[in-house]
Tab-separated table of C-alpha atoms and ligand atoms in Angstrom:
chain	number	residue	atom	x	y	z
A	1431	MET	CA	-55.859	22.205	25.575
A	1432	THR	CA	-55.892	18.611	24.463
A	1433	THR	CA	-54.433	17.154	21.297
A	1434	VAL	CA	-56.924	15.425	19.019
A	1435	GLN	CA	-56.186	13.187	16.046
A	1436	VAL	CA	-57.953	13.578	12.708
A	1437	ILE	CA	-58.621	10.366	10.749
A	1438	ASN	CA	-58.948	9.924	6.981
A	1439	PRO	CA	-62.349	8.211	6.591
A	1440	ALA	CA	-61.321	6.518	3.322
A	1441	THR	CA	-58.213	4.859	4.789
A	1442	GLU	CA	-58.750	4.993	8.571
A	1443	GLN	CA	-55.207	6.409	8.810
A	1444	PRO	CA	-54.281	9.459	10.918
A	1445	VAL	CA	-54.021	12.663	8.873
A	1446	ALA	CA	-53.068	15.306	11.412
A	1447	THR	CA	-53.508	16.412	14.990
A	1448	PHE	CA	-54.936	19.655	16.301
A	1449	GLU	CA	-55.207	21.433	19.638
A	1450	SER	CA	-58.736	21.434	21.013
A	1451	MET	CA	-59.513	24.771	22.709
A	1452	ASP	CA	-60.426	24.891	26.365
A	1453	LEU	CA	-62.755	27.396	27.987
A	1454	GLU	CA	-59.981	29.769	29.005
A	1455	ARG	CA	-58.629	30.092	25.468
A	1456	THR	CA	-62.127	30.397	24.060
A	1457	ASP	CA	-62.858	33.298	26.414
A	1458	ALA	CA	-59.568	34.954	25.500
A	1459	ALA	CA	-60.352	34.640	21.782
A	1460	ILE	CA	-63.840	36.090	22.262
A	1461	ALA	CA	-62.349	39.001	24.221
A	1462	ARG	CA	-59.893	39.669	21.375
A	1463	ALA	CA	-62.741	39.455	18.831
A	1464	ALA	CA	-64.757	41.984	20.850
A	1465	ALA	CA	-61.779	44.359	20.968
A	1466	ALA	CA	-61.181	43.960	17.212
A	1467	ALA	CA	-64.854	44.667	16.477
A	1468	VAL	CA	-64.448	48.257	17.629
A	1469	SER	CA	-62.050	49.130	14.816
A	1470	TRP	CA	-63.298	46.675	12.172
A	1471	ARG	CA	-66.728	48.296	12.080
A	1472	ASP	CA	-65.054	51.620	11.337
A	1473	VAL	CA	-62.958	50.363	8.424
A	1474	ALA	CA	-64.280	52.282	5.405
A	1475	PRO	CA	-66.777	50.202	3.406
A	1476	GLY	CA	-64.567	50.241	0.302
A	1477	ASP	CA	-61.548	49.075	2.298
A	1478	ARG	CA	-63.513	46.291	3.976
A	1479	ALA	CA	-64.657	45.234	0.509
A	1480	ARG	CA	-61.080	45.225	-0.788
A	1481	LEU	CA	-59.864	43.133	2.145
A	1482	LEU	CA	-62.614	40.572	1.535
A	1483	ARG	CA	-61.641	40.412	-2.148
A	1484	ARG	CA	-58.039	39.768	-1.077
A	1485	PHE	CA	-59.269	37.011	1.213
A	1486	ALA	CA	-61.173	35.528	-1.753
A	1487	ALA	CA	-58.003	35.714	-3.873
A	1488	ALA	CA	-55.990	33.966	-1.138
A	1489	VAL	CA	-58.571	31.160	-1.036
A	1490	ASP	CA	-58.430	30.916	-4.825
A	1491	ALA	CA	-54.635	30.673	-4.823
A	1492	ASP	CA	-54.878	27.905	-2.213
A	1493	LEU	CA	-57.840	26.130	-3.801
A	1494	GLU	CA	-56.131	22.870	-4.699
A	1495	GLN	CA	-54.475	22.575	-1.282
A	1496	LEU	CA	-57.772	23.260	0.508
A	1497	ALA	CA	-59.524	20.698	-1.684
A	1498	ARG	CA	-56.845	18.027	-1.015
A	1499	LEU	CA	-57.087	18.734	2.705
A	1500	GLU	CA	-60.862	18.160	2.574
A	1501	VAL	CA	-60.429	14.913	0.650
A	1502	ALA	CA	-58.053	13.659	3.347
A	1503	ASN	CA	-60.044	14.941	6.331
A	1504	SER	CA	-63.653	14.404	5.203
A	1505	GLY	CA	-63.487	11.836	2.393
A	1506	HIS	CA	-65.158	14.232	-0.038
A	1507	THR	CA	-64.557	13.477	-3.687
A	1508	ILE	CA	-61.892	15.705	-5.190
A	1509	GLY	CA	-64.440	17.189	-7.607
A	1510	ASN	CA	-66.766	18.151	-4.777
A	1511	ALA	CA	-63.926	19.438	-2.610
A	1512	ARG	CA	-62.736	21.777	-5.390
A	1513	TRP	CA	-66.282	23.083	-5.763
A	1514	GLU	CA	-66.487	23.614	-1.988
A	1515	ALA	CA	-63.253	25.624	-1.817
A	1516	GLY	CA	-64.403	27.569	-4.885
A	1517	ASN	CA	-67.677	28.256	-3.100
A	1518	VAL	CA	-65.818	29.895	-0.193
A	1519	ARG	CA	-63.989	32.101	-2.704
A	1520	ASP	CA	-67.217	32.981	-4.515
A	1521	VAL	CA	-69.166	33.736	-1.327
A	1522	LEU	CA	-66.328	36.015	-0.190
A	1523	ASP	CA	-66.284	37.765	-3.577
A	1524	TYR	CA	-70.067	38.144	-3.544
A	1525	CYS	CA	-70.114	39.458	0.028
A	1526	ALA	CA	-67.261	41.833	-0.826
A	1527	GLY	CA	-69.896	43.721	-2.811
A	1528	MET	CA	-72.003	44.265	0.300
A	1529	PRO	CA	-70.214	46.774	2.554
A	1530	GLU	CA	-70.965	49.691	0.193
A	1531	ARG	CA	-74.525	48.478	-0.361
A	1532	LEU	CA	-75.798	48.192	3.219
A	1533	LEU	CA	-78.305	50.914	2.512
A	1534	GLY	CA	-80.526	52.546	5.087
A	1535	SER	CA	-83.766	54.441	4.394
A	1536	GLN	CA	-84.869	58.020	4.653
A	1537	ILE	CA	-88.460	58.016	5.875
A	1538	PRO	CA	-90.763	61.057	5.530
A	1539	VAL	CA	-91.576	62.603	8.926
A	1540	ALA	CA	-92.773	66.002	10.126
A	1541	GLY	CA	-90.338	68.366	11.850
A	1542	GLY	CA	-87.124	66.695	10.843
A	1543	VAL	CA	-85.369	63.888	9.055
A	1544	ASP	CA	-85.689	60.192	9.829
A	1545	ILE	CA	-82.966	57.816	8.696
A	1546	THR	CA	-82.091	54.196	9.347
A	1547	PHE	CA	-78.654	52.602	9.693
A	1548	CYS	CA	-77.554	48.956	9.414
A	1549	GLU	CA	-75.337	48.581	12.474
A	1550	PRO	CA	-73.029	45.592	12.938
A	1551	LEU	CA	-73.809	43.333	15.894
A	1552	GLY	CA	-70.267	42.906	17.285
A	1553	VAL	CA	-68.895	39.376	17.662
A	1554	VAL	CA	-70.611	36.589	15.702
A	1555	GLY	CA	-70.081	32.925	16.651
A	1556	VAL	CA	-70.310	30.435	13.784
A	1557	ILE	CA	-70.720	26.715	14.626
A	1558	VAL	CA	-70.104	24.331	11.726
A	1559	PRO	CA	-70.995	20.625	11.252
A	1560	TRP	CA	-68.714	18.021	9.675
A	1561	ASN	CA	-70.615	17.425	6.452
A	1562	PHE	CA	-69.637	20.554	4.475
A	1563	PRO	CA	-66.839	22.138	6.518
A	1564	MET	CA	-65.847	24.812	3.988
A	1565	PRO	CA	-69.072	26.137	2.420
A	1566	ILE	CA	-71.041	26.238	5.668
A	1567	ALA	CA	-68.216	28.152	7.349
A	1568	GLY	CA	-68.099	30.654	4.468
A	1569	TRP	CA	-71.854	31.202	4.411
A	1570	GLY	CA	-71.562	32.425	8.002
A	1571	PHE	CA	-68.280	34.285	8.184
A	1572	ALA	CA	-68.253	36.096	4.820
A	1573	PRO	CA	-71.489	38.122	5.222
A	1574	ALA	CA	-70.808	38.638	8.943
A	1575	LEU	CA	-67.415	40.197	8.145
A	1576	ALA	CA	-68.889	42.225	5.277
A	1577	ALA	CA	-71.411	43.773	7.667
A	1578	GLY	CA	-68.626	44.900	10.006
A	1579	ASN	CA	-68.697	42.121	12.606
A	1580	THR	CA	-65.808	40.060	13.867
A	1581	VAL	CA	-66.133	36.269	13.802
A	1582	VAL	CA	-65.166	33.349	15.994
A	1583	LEU	CA	-65.707	30.057	14.186
A	1584	LYS	CA	-65.863	26.559	15.614
A	1585	PRO	CA	-65.421	23.735	13.104
A	1586	ALA	CA	-66.712	20.235	13.865
A	1587	GLU	CA	-64.270	18.104	15.843
A	1588	LEU	CA	-64.036	15.516	13.063
A	1589	THR	CA	-63.268	18.024	10.292
A	1590	PRO	CA	-61.316	21.089	11.465
A	1591	LEU	CA	-58.441	21.136	8.953
A	1592	THR	CA	-59.798	23.354	6.176
A	1593	ALA	CA	-61.201	25.854	8.691
A	1594	ILE	CA	-57.798	26.048	10.383
A	1595	ARG	CA	-56.237	26.734	6.965
A	1596	LEU	CA	-58.830	29.462	6.267
A	1597	GLY	CA	-57.808	31.015	9.594
A	1598	GLU	CA	-54.249	31.269	8.219
A	1599	LEU	CA	-55.308	32.560	4.805
A	1600	VAL	CA	-57.295	35.420	6.329
A	1601	LEU	CA	-54.076	36.767	7.851
A	1602	GLU	CA	-52.076	36.226	4.654
A	1603	ALA	CA	-54.776	38.264	2.894
A	1604	GLY	CA	-54.085	41.185	5.240
A	1605	LEU	CA	-57.235	41.333	7.356
A	1606	PRO	CA	-56.448	42.636	10.835
A	1607	HIS	CA	-55.668	40.093	13.573
A	1608	ASP	CA	-58.651	38.774	15.552
A	1609	VAL	CA	-61.243	39.844	12.977
A	1610	PHE	CA	-61.693	36.179	12.023
A	1611	GLN	CA	-60.498	33.461	14.413
A	1612	VAL	CA	-60.907	29.711	14.118
A	1613	LEU	CA	-61.349	27.887	17.433
A	1614	PRO	CA	-61.284	24.098	17.017
A	1615	GLY	CA	-62.812	22.274	19.949
A	1616	LYS	CA	-65.771	20.522	21.441
A	1617	GLY	CA	-69.346	21.627	20.946
A	1618	SER	CA	-69.953	21.311	24.663
A	1619	VAL	CA	-67.019	23.654	25.409
A	1620	VAL	CA	-66.317	26.106	22.568
A	1621	GLY	CA	-69.769	25.966	20.921
A	1622	GLN	CA	-71.589	26.313	24.237
A	1623	ARG	CA	-69.421	29.288	25.163
A	1624	PHE	CA	-70.598	31.108	22.021
A	1625	VAL	CA	-74.111	30.614	23.373
A	1626	THR	CA	-73.383	31.736	26.933
A	1627	HIS	CA	-70.755	34.471	26.439
A	1628	PRO	CA	-72.480	37.877	26.501
A	1629	ALA	CA	-69.979	39.436	24.069
A	1630	VAL	CA	-71.079	37.011	21.321
A	1631	ARG	CA	-74.109	38.785	19.916
A	1632	LYS	CA	-75.260	36.233	17.373
A	1633	VAL	CA	-74.829	32.487	16.907
A	1634	VAL	CA	-74.999	30.954	13.448
A	1635	PHE	CA	-75.498	27.248	13.956
A	1636	THR	CA	-75.616	24.539	11.318
A	1637	GLY	CA	-76.090	20.987	12.526
A	1638	SER	CA	-78.674	18.610	13.884
A	1639	THR	CA	-82.151	19.770	14.857
A	1640	GLU	CA	-81.598	18.253	18.302
A	1641	VAL	CA	-78.559	20.425	19.093
A	1642	GLY	CA	-80.080	23.432	17.264
A	1643	ARG	CA	-83.051	23.378	19.617
A	1644	GLU	CA	-80.695	23.505	22.629
A	1645	ILE	CA	-78.703	26.355	21.072
A	1646	MET	CA	-81.896	28.344	20.505
A	1647	ALA	CA	-83.034	27.751	24.095
A	1648	GLY	CA	-79.597	28.830	25.378
A	1649	CYS	CA	-79.553	31.950	23.203
A	1650	ALA	CA	-83.032	32.873	24.464
A	1651	ARG	CA	-81.563	33.577	27.906
A	1652	GLN	CA	-79.702	36.593	26.482
A	1653	VAL	CA	-82.195	37.239	23.676
A	1654	LYS	CA	-79.210	36.444	21.477
A	1655	ARG	CA	-79.727	36.509	17.730
A	1656	VAL	CA	-79.577	33.100	16.131
A	1657	THR	CA	-79.637	31.556	12.676
A	1658	LEU	CA	-80.292	27.822	12.561
A	1659	GLU	CA	-79.650	25.543	9.580
A	1660	LEU	CA	-80.775	22.095	10.698
A	1661	GLY	CA	-81.741	18.685	9.388
A	1662	GLY	CA	-83.917	17.602	6.484
A	1663	LYS	CA	-85.934	14.742	5.010
A	1664	SER	CA	-86.596	16.191	1.623
A	1665	ALA	CA	-88.889	14.759	-1.036
A	1666	ASN	CA	-88.114	14.259	-4.694
A	1667	ILE	CA	-91.608	14.142	-6.237
A	1668	VAL	CA	-91.871	12.423	-9.623
A	1669	PHE	CA	-95.186	12.848	-11.475
A	1670	ALA	CA	-96.274	10.450	-14.221
A	1671	ASP	CA	-95.962	13.171	-16.878
A	1672	ALA	CA	-92.292	13.855	-16.043
A	1673	ASP	CA	-89.279	13.056	-18.187
A	1674	LEU	CA	-88.794	9.781	-16.322
A	1675	GLN	CA	-85.417	9.051	-17.907
A	1676	ALA	CA	-84.026	12.353	-16.652
A	1677	ALA	CA	-85.713	12.024	-13.255
A	1678	ALA	CA	-84.261	8.534	-12.745
A	1679	ALA	CA	-80.819	9.394	-14.118
A	1680	THR	CA	-80.420	12.366	-11.748
A	1681	ALA	CA	-82.100	10.954	-8.626
A	1682	PRO	CA	-78.885	9.272	-7.332
A	1683	ALA	CA	-76.959	12.560	-7.406
A	1684	GLY	CA	-79.909	14.215	-5.628
A	1685	VAL	CA	-79.519	11.931	-2.640
A	1686	PHE	CA	-76.123	10.174	-2.756
A	1687	ASP	CA	-73.948	13.236	-3.303
A	1688	ASN	CA	-71.476	13.528	-0.408
A	1689	ALA	CA	-72.552	9.955	0.485
A	1690	GLY	CA	-75.962	11.304	1.493
A	1691	GLN	CA	-74.397	13.415	4.250
A	1692	ASP	CA	-76.207	16.437	2.965
A	1693	CYS	CA	-78.978	18.342	4.716
A	1694	CYS	CA	-80.606	18.853	1.281
A	1695	ALA	CA	-80.458	15.160	0.296
A	1696	ARG	CA	-83.658	14.115	-1.473
A	1697	SER	CA	-83.877	11.054	0.739
A	1698	ARG	CA	-87.507	10.273	-0.091
A	1699	ILE	CA	-88.500	9.696	-3.704
A	1700	LEU	CA	-92.276	9.959	-4.122
A	1701	VAL	CA	-93.397	8.440	-7.423
A	1702	GLN	CA	-96.889	8.550	-8.958
A	1703	ARG	CA	-98.317	5.054	-8.810
A	1704	GLY	CA	-98.879	4.616	-12.570
A	1705	VAL	CA	-95.134	4.944	-13.287
A	1706	PHE	CA	-93.795	3.513	-10.016
A	1707	ASP	CA	-92.460	0.248	-11.478
A	1708	THR	CA	-91.084	1.916	-14.608
A	1709	PHE	CA	-89.280	4.498	-12.491
A	1710	LEU	CA	-87.739	1.822	-10.262
A	1711	GLU	CA	-86.514	-0.032	-13.367
A	1712	LEU	CA	-84.944	3.148	-14.754
A	1713	LEU	CA	-83.402	4.034	-11.387
A	1714	GLU	CA	-81.631	0.700	-10.923
A	1715	PRO	CA	-78.853	1.119	-13.535
A	1716	ALA	CA	-78.285	4.701	-12.376
A	1717	VAL	CA	-77.774	3.515	-8.779
A	1718	ARG	CA	-75.532	0.626	-9.779
A	1719	ALA	CA	-73.454	3.011	-11.921
A	1720	VAL	CA	-72.549	5.350	-9.025
A	1721	ARG	CA	-68.754	5.157	-8.782
A	1722	VAL	CA	-67.964	4.664	-5.082
A	1723	GLY	CA	-64.312	4.604	-4.102
A	1724	ASP	CA	-61.104	6.505	-3.428
A	1725	PRO	CA	-62.258	10.127	-3.116
A	1726	ALA	CA	-58.916	11.400	-4.440
A	1727	GLU	CA	-59.603	9.710	-7.828
A	1728	GLU	CA	-60.925	12.213	-10.379
A	1729	SER	CA	-63.704	9.887	-11.567
A	1730	THR	CA	-65.076	8.950	-8.134
A	1731	GLU	CA	-68.647	10.078	-7.484
A	1732	MET	CA	-69.123	8.977	-3.882
A	1733	GLY	CA	-66.676	8.560	-1.021
A	1734	PRO	CA	-66.930	7.018	2.442
A	1735	LEU	CA	-69.012	8.086	5.427
A	1736	ILE	CA	-67.335	10.328	7.965
A	1737	SER	CA	-66.705	7.788	10.759
A	1738	ALA	CA	-67.199	4.200	11.870
A	1739	GLU	CA	-69.773	5.357	14.405
A	1740	HIS	CA	-71.763	7.200	11.752
A	1741	ARG	CA	-71.632	4.203	9.397
A	1742	ASP	CA	-73.070	2.004	12.165
A	1743	ARG	CA	-75.867	4.533	12.687
A	1744	VAL	CA	-76.657	4.631	8.963
A	1745	ALA	CA	-76.542	0.833	8.637
A	1746	GLY	CA	-78.978	0.590	11.559
A	1747	PHE	CA	-81.732	2.044	9.368
A	1748	VAL	CA	-81.751	-1.074	7.200
A	1749	GLU	CA	-83.270	-3.667	9.496
A	1750	ASP	CA	-83.996	-7.308	8.704
A	1751	SER	CA	-87.576	-6.405	7.809
A	1752	THR	CA	-86.593	-3.589	5.413
A	1753	THR	CA	-87.257	-4.307	1.735
A	1754	VAL	CA	-84.095	-3.387	-0.160
A	1755	ALA	CA	-84.870	-2.930	-3.863
A	1756	TYR	CA	-81.202	-2.852	-4.901
A	1757	THR	CA	-77.858	-1.378	-3.912
A	1758	GLY	CA	-74.801	-0.017	-5.627
A	1759	THR	CA	-71.290	-1.125	-4.797
A	1760	ASN	CA	-68.555	-0.023	-2.430
A	1761	PRO	CA	-64.889	-0.893	-1.873
A	1762	SER	CA	-63.860	-3.539	0.629
A	1763	GLY	CA	-60.999	-3.053	3.055
A	1764	PRO	CA	-60.313	-0.040	5.254
A	1765	GLY	CA	-62.596	2.999	5.127
A	1766	PHE	CA	-66.090	3.733	6.392
A	1767	TRP	CA	-67.961	2.553	3.287
A	1768	TYR	CA	-71.659	2.072	2.719
A	1769	PRO	CA	-73.210	1.394	-0.694
A	1770	PRO	CA	-75.933	3.494	-2.337
A	1771	THR	CA	-79.098	1.741	-1.196
A	1772	VAL	CA	-82.711	1.948	-2.396
A	1773	VAL	CA	-85.391	0.782	0.041
A	1774	LEU	CA	-89.146	0.315	-0.322
A	1775	PRO	CA	-90.781	1.085	3.035
A	1776	ASP	CA	-94.020	-0.704	3.936
A	1777	SER	CA	-95.512	2.602	4.936
A	1778	ALA	CA	-94.743	6.317	4.867
A	1779	SER	CA	-94.430	6.208	8.660
A	1780	ASP	CA	-91.524	3.711	8.657
A	1781	ARG	CA	-88.429	5.087	10.359
A	1782	VAL	CA	-86.454	4.917	7.123
A	1783	ALA	CA	-89.048	7.218	5.507
A	1784	THR	CA	-89.362	9.723	8.356
A	1785	GLU	CA	-85.956	10.178	10.047
A	1786	GLU	CA	-82.920	11.933	8.650
A	1787	ILE	CA	-80.446	9.148	7.846
A	1788	PHE	CA	-77.560	11.314	6.612
A	1789	GLY	CA	-76.205	8.444	4.567
A	1790	PRO	CA	-76.678	6.894	1.094
A	1791	ILE	CA	-80.097	5.348	1.690
A	1792	VAL	CA	-83.183	6.487	-0.210
A	1793	ALA	CA	-86.788	5.470	0.448
A	1794	VAL	CA	-89.085	5.210	-2.593
A	1795	LEU	CA	-92.840	5.544	-1.969
A	1796	PRO	CA	-95.881	5.667	-4.262
A	1797	PHE	CA	-98.607	8.343	-4.357
A	1798	GLU	CA	-101.924	8.556	-6.210
A	1799	ASP	CA	-102.412	12.211	-7.116
A	1800	GLU	CA	-101.121	15.746	-6.599
A	1801	ALA	CA	-102.914	16.161	-3.262
A	1802	GLU	CA	-101.380	12.997	-1.847
A	1803	ALA	CA	-97.916	13.946	-3.147
A	1804	ILE	CA	-98.115	17.276	-1.305
A	1805	ALA	CA	-99.472	15.653	1.855
A	1806	LEU	CA	-96.673	13.061	1.866
A	1807	ALA	CA	-93.980	15.647	1.138
A	1808	ASN	CA	-95.220	17.737	4.076
A	1809	ALA	CA	-95.681	14.801	6.463
A	1810	THR	CA	-92.430	15.625	8.272
A	1811	ASP	CA	-91.221	18.110	10.872
A	1812	TYR	CA	-88.474	19.108	8.445
A	1813	GLY	CA	-88.748	21.494	5.487
A	1814	LEU	CA	-85.399	22.210	3.898
A	1815	SER	CA	-85.368	21.317	0.210
A	1816	GLY	CA	-87.022	19.134	-2.412
A	1817	SER	CA	-87.534	18.525	-6.115
A	1818	ILE	CA	-90.579	18.333	-8.360
A	1819	TRP	CA	-90.468	16.497	-11.684
A	1820	THR	CA	-93.294	17.273	-14.101
A	1821	ARG	CA	-93.809	18.715	-17.586
A	1822	ASP	CA	-96.914	20.607	-16.420
A	1823	VAL	CA	-95.886	24.197	-15.607
A	1824	GLY	CA	-99.047	24.897	-13.639
A	1825	ARG	CA	-98.544	21.818	-11.492
A	1826	ALA	CA	-94.875	22.680	-11.000
A	1827	LEU	CA	-95.869	26.066	-9.573
A	1828	ARG	CA	-98.829	24.762	-7.545
A	1829	VAL	CA	-96.750	22.051	-5.911
A	1830	SER	CA	-93.788	24.415	-5.361
A	1831	ARG	CA	-96.081	26.772	-3.464
A	1832	ALA	CA	-97.697	23.952	-1.467
A	1833	VAL	CA	-94.580	22.104	-0.309
A	1834	GLU	CA	-93.468	23.565	3.044
A	1835	SER	CA	-89.800	23.840	2.297
A	1836	GLY	CA	-87.229	26.596	1.909
A	1837	ASN	CA	-85.425	25.476	-1.272
A	1838	LEU	CA	-87.163	23.705	-4.112
A	1839	SER	CA	-86.115	22.841	-7.635
A	1840	VAL	CA	-88.264	21.819	-10.604
A	1841	ASN	CA	-86.840	19.245	-13.031
A	1842	SER	CA	-83.510	19.691	-11.278
A	1843	HIS	CA	-81.897	19.034	-7.907
A	1844	ALA	CA	-79.946	22.276	-7.765
A	1845	SER	CA	-81.030	24.305	-4.763
A	1846	VAL	CA	-77.869	25.975	-3.508
A	1847	ARG	CA	-76.461	29.078	-5.167
A	1848	TYR	CA	-74.591	31.692	-3.190
A	1849	TRP	CA	-76.672	34.519	-4.664
A	1850	THR	CA	-80.065	33.014	-3.739
A	1851	PRO	CA	-81.453	32.673	-0.197
A	1852	PHE	CA	-81.040	29.367	1.621
A	1853	GLY	CA	-82.723	28.029	4.751
A	1854	GLY	CA	-85.432	25.862	6.207
A	1855	PHE	CA	-89.127	25.861	7.064
A	1856	LYS	CA	-90.418	24.222	10.246
A	1857	GLN	CA	-87.731	22.333	12.209
A	1858	SER	CA	-85.171	22.606	9.408
A	1859	GLY	CA	-84.157	26.009	10.614
A	1860	LEU	CA	-84.666	29.644	11.346
A	1861	GLY	CA	-83.484	32.568	9.250
A	1862	ARG	CA	-81.836	32.562	5.846
A	1863	GLU	CA	-78.256	32.556	4.622
A	1864	LEU	CA	-76.724	33.619	1.306
A	1865	GLY	CA	-78.555	35.691	-1.313
A	1866	PRO	CA	-78.725	39.470	-1.638
A	1867	ASP	CA	-79.731	39.994	2.029
A	1868	ALA	CA	-76.968	37.835	3.508
A	1869	ALA	CA	-75.150	40.707	5.237
A	1870	ARG	CA	-78.370	42.208	6.642
A	1871	ALA	CA	-78.817	39.145	8.819
A	1872	PHE	CA	-75.700	40.382	10.653
A	1873	THR	CA	-76.960	43.898	11.366
A	1874	GLU	CA	-79.451	45.657	13.601
A	1875	THR	CA	-81.637	48.377	12.128
A	1876	LYS	CA	-81.184	51.654	13.951
A	1877	ASN	CA	-83.675	54.465	13.470
A	1878	VAL	CA	-82.528	58.070	14.047
A	1879	PHE	CA	-84.751	61.141	14.032
A	1880	ILE	CA	-83.072	64.535	13.609
A	1881	ALA	CA	-85.213	67.555	14.435
A	1882	THR	CA	-84.905	70.411	11.991
A	1883	GLU	CA	-87.070	72.854	13.897
B	419	NAD	P1	-74.241	18.324	15.379
B	419	NAD	O1	-75.499	19.043	15.734
B	419	NAD	O2	-73.874	17.135	16.174
B	419	NAD	O3	-72.986	19.313	15.468
B	419	NAD	C1	-72.888	20.487	14.744
B	419	NAD	C2	-71.873	21.409	15.391
B	419	NAD	O4	-72.371	21.809	16.676
B	419	NAD	C3	-70.513	20.775	15.661
B	419	NAD	O5	-69.503	21.748	15.461
B	419	NAD	C4	-70.602	20.394	17.137
B	419	NAD	O6	-69.334	20.342	17.761
B	419	NAD	C5	-71.419	21.552	17.674
B	419	NAD	N1	-72.136	21.257	18.924
B	419	NAD	C6	-72.553	20.043	19.363
B	419	NAD	N2	-73.162	20.158	20.564
B	419	NAD	C7	-73.141	21.484	20.874
B	419	NAD	C8	-73.631	22.232	21.972
B	419	NAD	N3	-74.267	21.670	22.983
B	419	NAD	N4	-73.445	23.576	21.960
B	419	NAD	C9	-72.837	24.187	20.924
B	419	NAD	N5	-72.332	23.518	19.867
B	419	NAD	C10	-72.497	22.183	19.837
B	419	NAD	O7	-74.387	18.001	13.823
B	419	NAD	P2	-73.395	17.177	12.881
B	419	NAD	O8	-73.585	15.733	13.200
B	419	NAD	O9	-72.017	17.752	12.928
B	419	NAD	O10	-73.998	17.537	11.438
B	419	NAD	C11	-75.022	16.826	10.868
B	419	NAD	C12	-76.336	17.596	10.964
B	419	NAD	O11	-76.208	18.898	10.401
B	419	NAD	C13	-77.462	16.963	10.190
B	419	NAD	O12	-78.640	16.933	10.953
B	419	NAD	C14	-77.638	17.882	8.987
B	419	NAD	O13	-78.900	17.840	8.398
B	419	NAD	C15	-77.321	19.193	9.560
B	419	NAD	N6	-76.956	20.150	8.499
B	419	NAD	C16	-77.821	21.162	8.152
B	419	NAD	C17	-77.515	22.045	7.133
B	419	NAD	C18	-78.436	23.163	6.730
B	419	NAD	O14	-77.960	24.095	6.096
B	419	NAD	N7	-79.707	23.125	7.075
B	419	NAD	C19	-76.308	21.907	6.476
B	419	NAD	C20	-75.457	20.881	6.833
B	419	NAD	C21	-75.794	20.020	7.862
């Protein structure tokens, strides 16, 4: 094991150290998870539900501490961090309703009875990125546990602290040892072992499309189940008939939330040509008003980027030739800051309009009509989220059906609720998380025929 230091991205000061797991410890943890799976699957559904509710209560009791830890580790604003810890609690509570509801079917057959069972898979490996350490962990582990699986979870190396705390809370809540273990470490060591270890029966991966592709290829060798939540380049489509004031006032939150480090960020704003200039005028004060600063301050709306390296990557998207319409502000001094930035690409094929930036940069592009808006929105390998602003209900539905994306919102940017399904089309992912079927994604259907003659 090696000791790794965690840095506060708003101050560049050390926050804590953690032990990074080596292969030997990872294997030992997976072996313990496999042993624990034998008894966890047999815990009565009502008891499993009660234990998950206790886990939710433990998270709730620790909510402020978890939120403060995320502010220090990830630079999330305190408001967001409280929501994120609350989301873990809520997902646990919601999934606690699932053990008694994993219903099978009874299918009419001749000569007997045919029934189906939802069987747990065994050990599930959850691999988490650094951008939303708490919610993304919860979306994987809560339904997996509810379905009777045990979980090994690997947080991102930059942001392991809240996951480590959740690994303590699960024991305080009274769940048996080894049912949920947190294994901080490298993707190439711990994450890869989830892919290659035969006792891990499913990998839930959230992260870049590049790594997701490799995970899928690795899992294919064992026909291992996999859920992938990958990148995005989502479009916020503003039609001329929309409430332009509302569209412009909310567009910054739709892309700059979490400093743009959000797979659902609406990082392309497509605006109908007739209102393009008006929209840009309305957007400017909203962008300049974004309060960027100390994430621990209650009024702050945007914090820093996660690391110096990531800030350099983000800044690299704004080249000398890029037309910057305007920017917001950011603090000077220590911290990995980058201001909210609005760019006007020369063409829809410019890098800034096609690649996932994962920072506070938004590209604004014009379109002529509905057909072109749909074509532009779909002119990407990604398909995760998006927004449609119009007062025409028919158009709202037509465009919602035509945009190849897993999570859309009309006259809103809200696309994540724990009780609705979440996931991507095309190279934004595979499978769905959350929603009423969340636990089913962690089961195999078994069909049993019982002869009566
Ligand atoms: P990343 O792909 O670099 O890493 C994600 C996780 O995978 C980390 O824990 C990392 O240690 C691990 N990992 C890296 N290489 C691995 C390997 N070879 N084998 C196994 N595990 C490995 O992504 P990131 O930079 O941490 O996160 C940003 C990306 O995540 C963005 O592309 C973003 O869009 C995406 N994301 C998607 C969603 C979604 O739900 N669709 C949500 C959040 C983030």
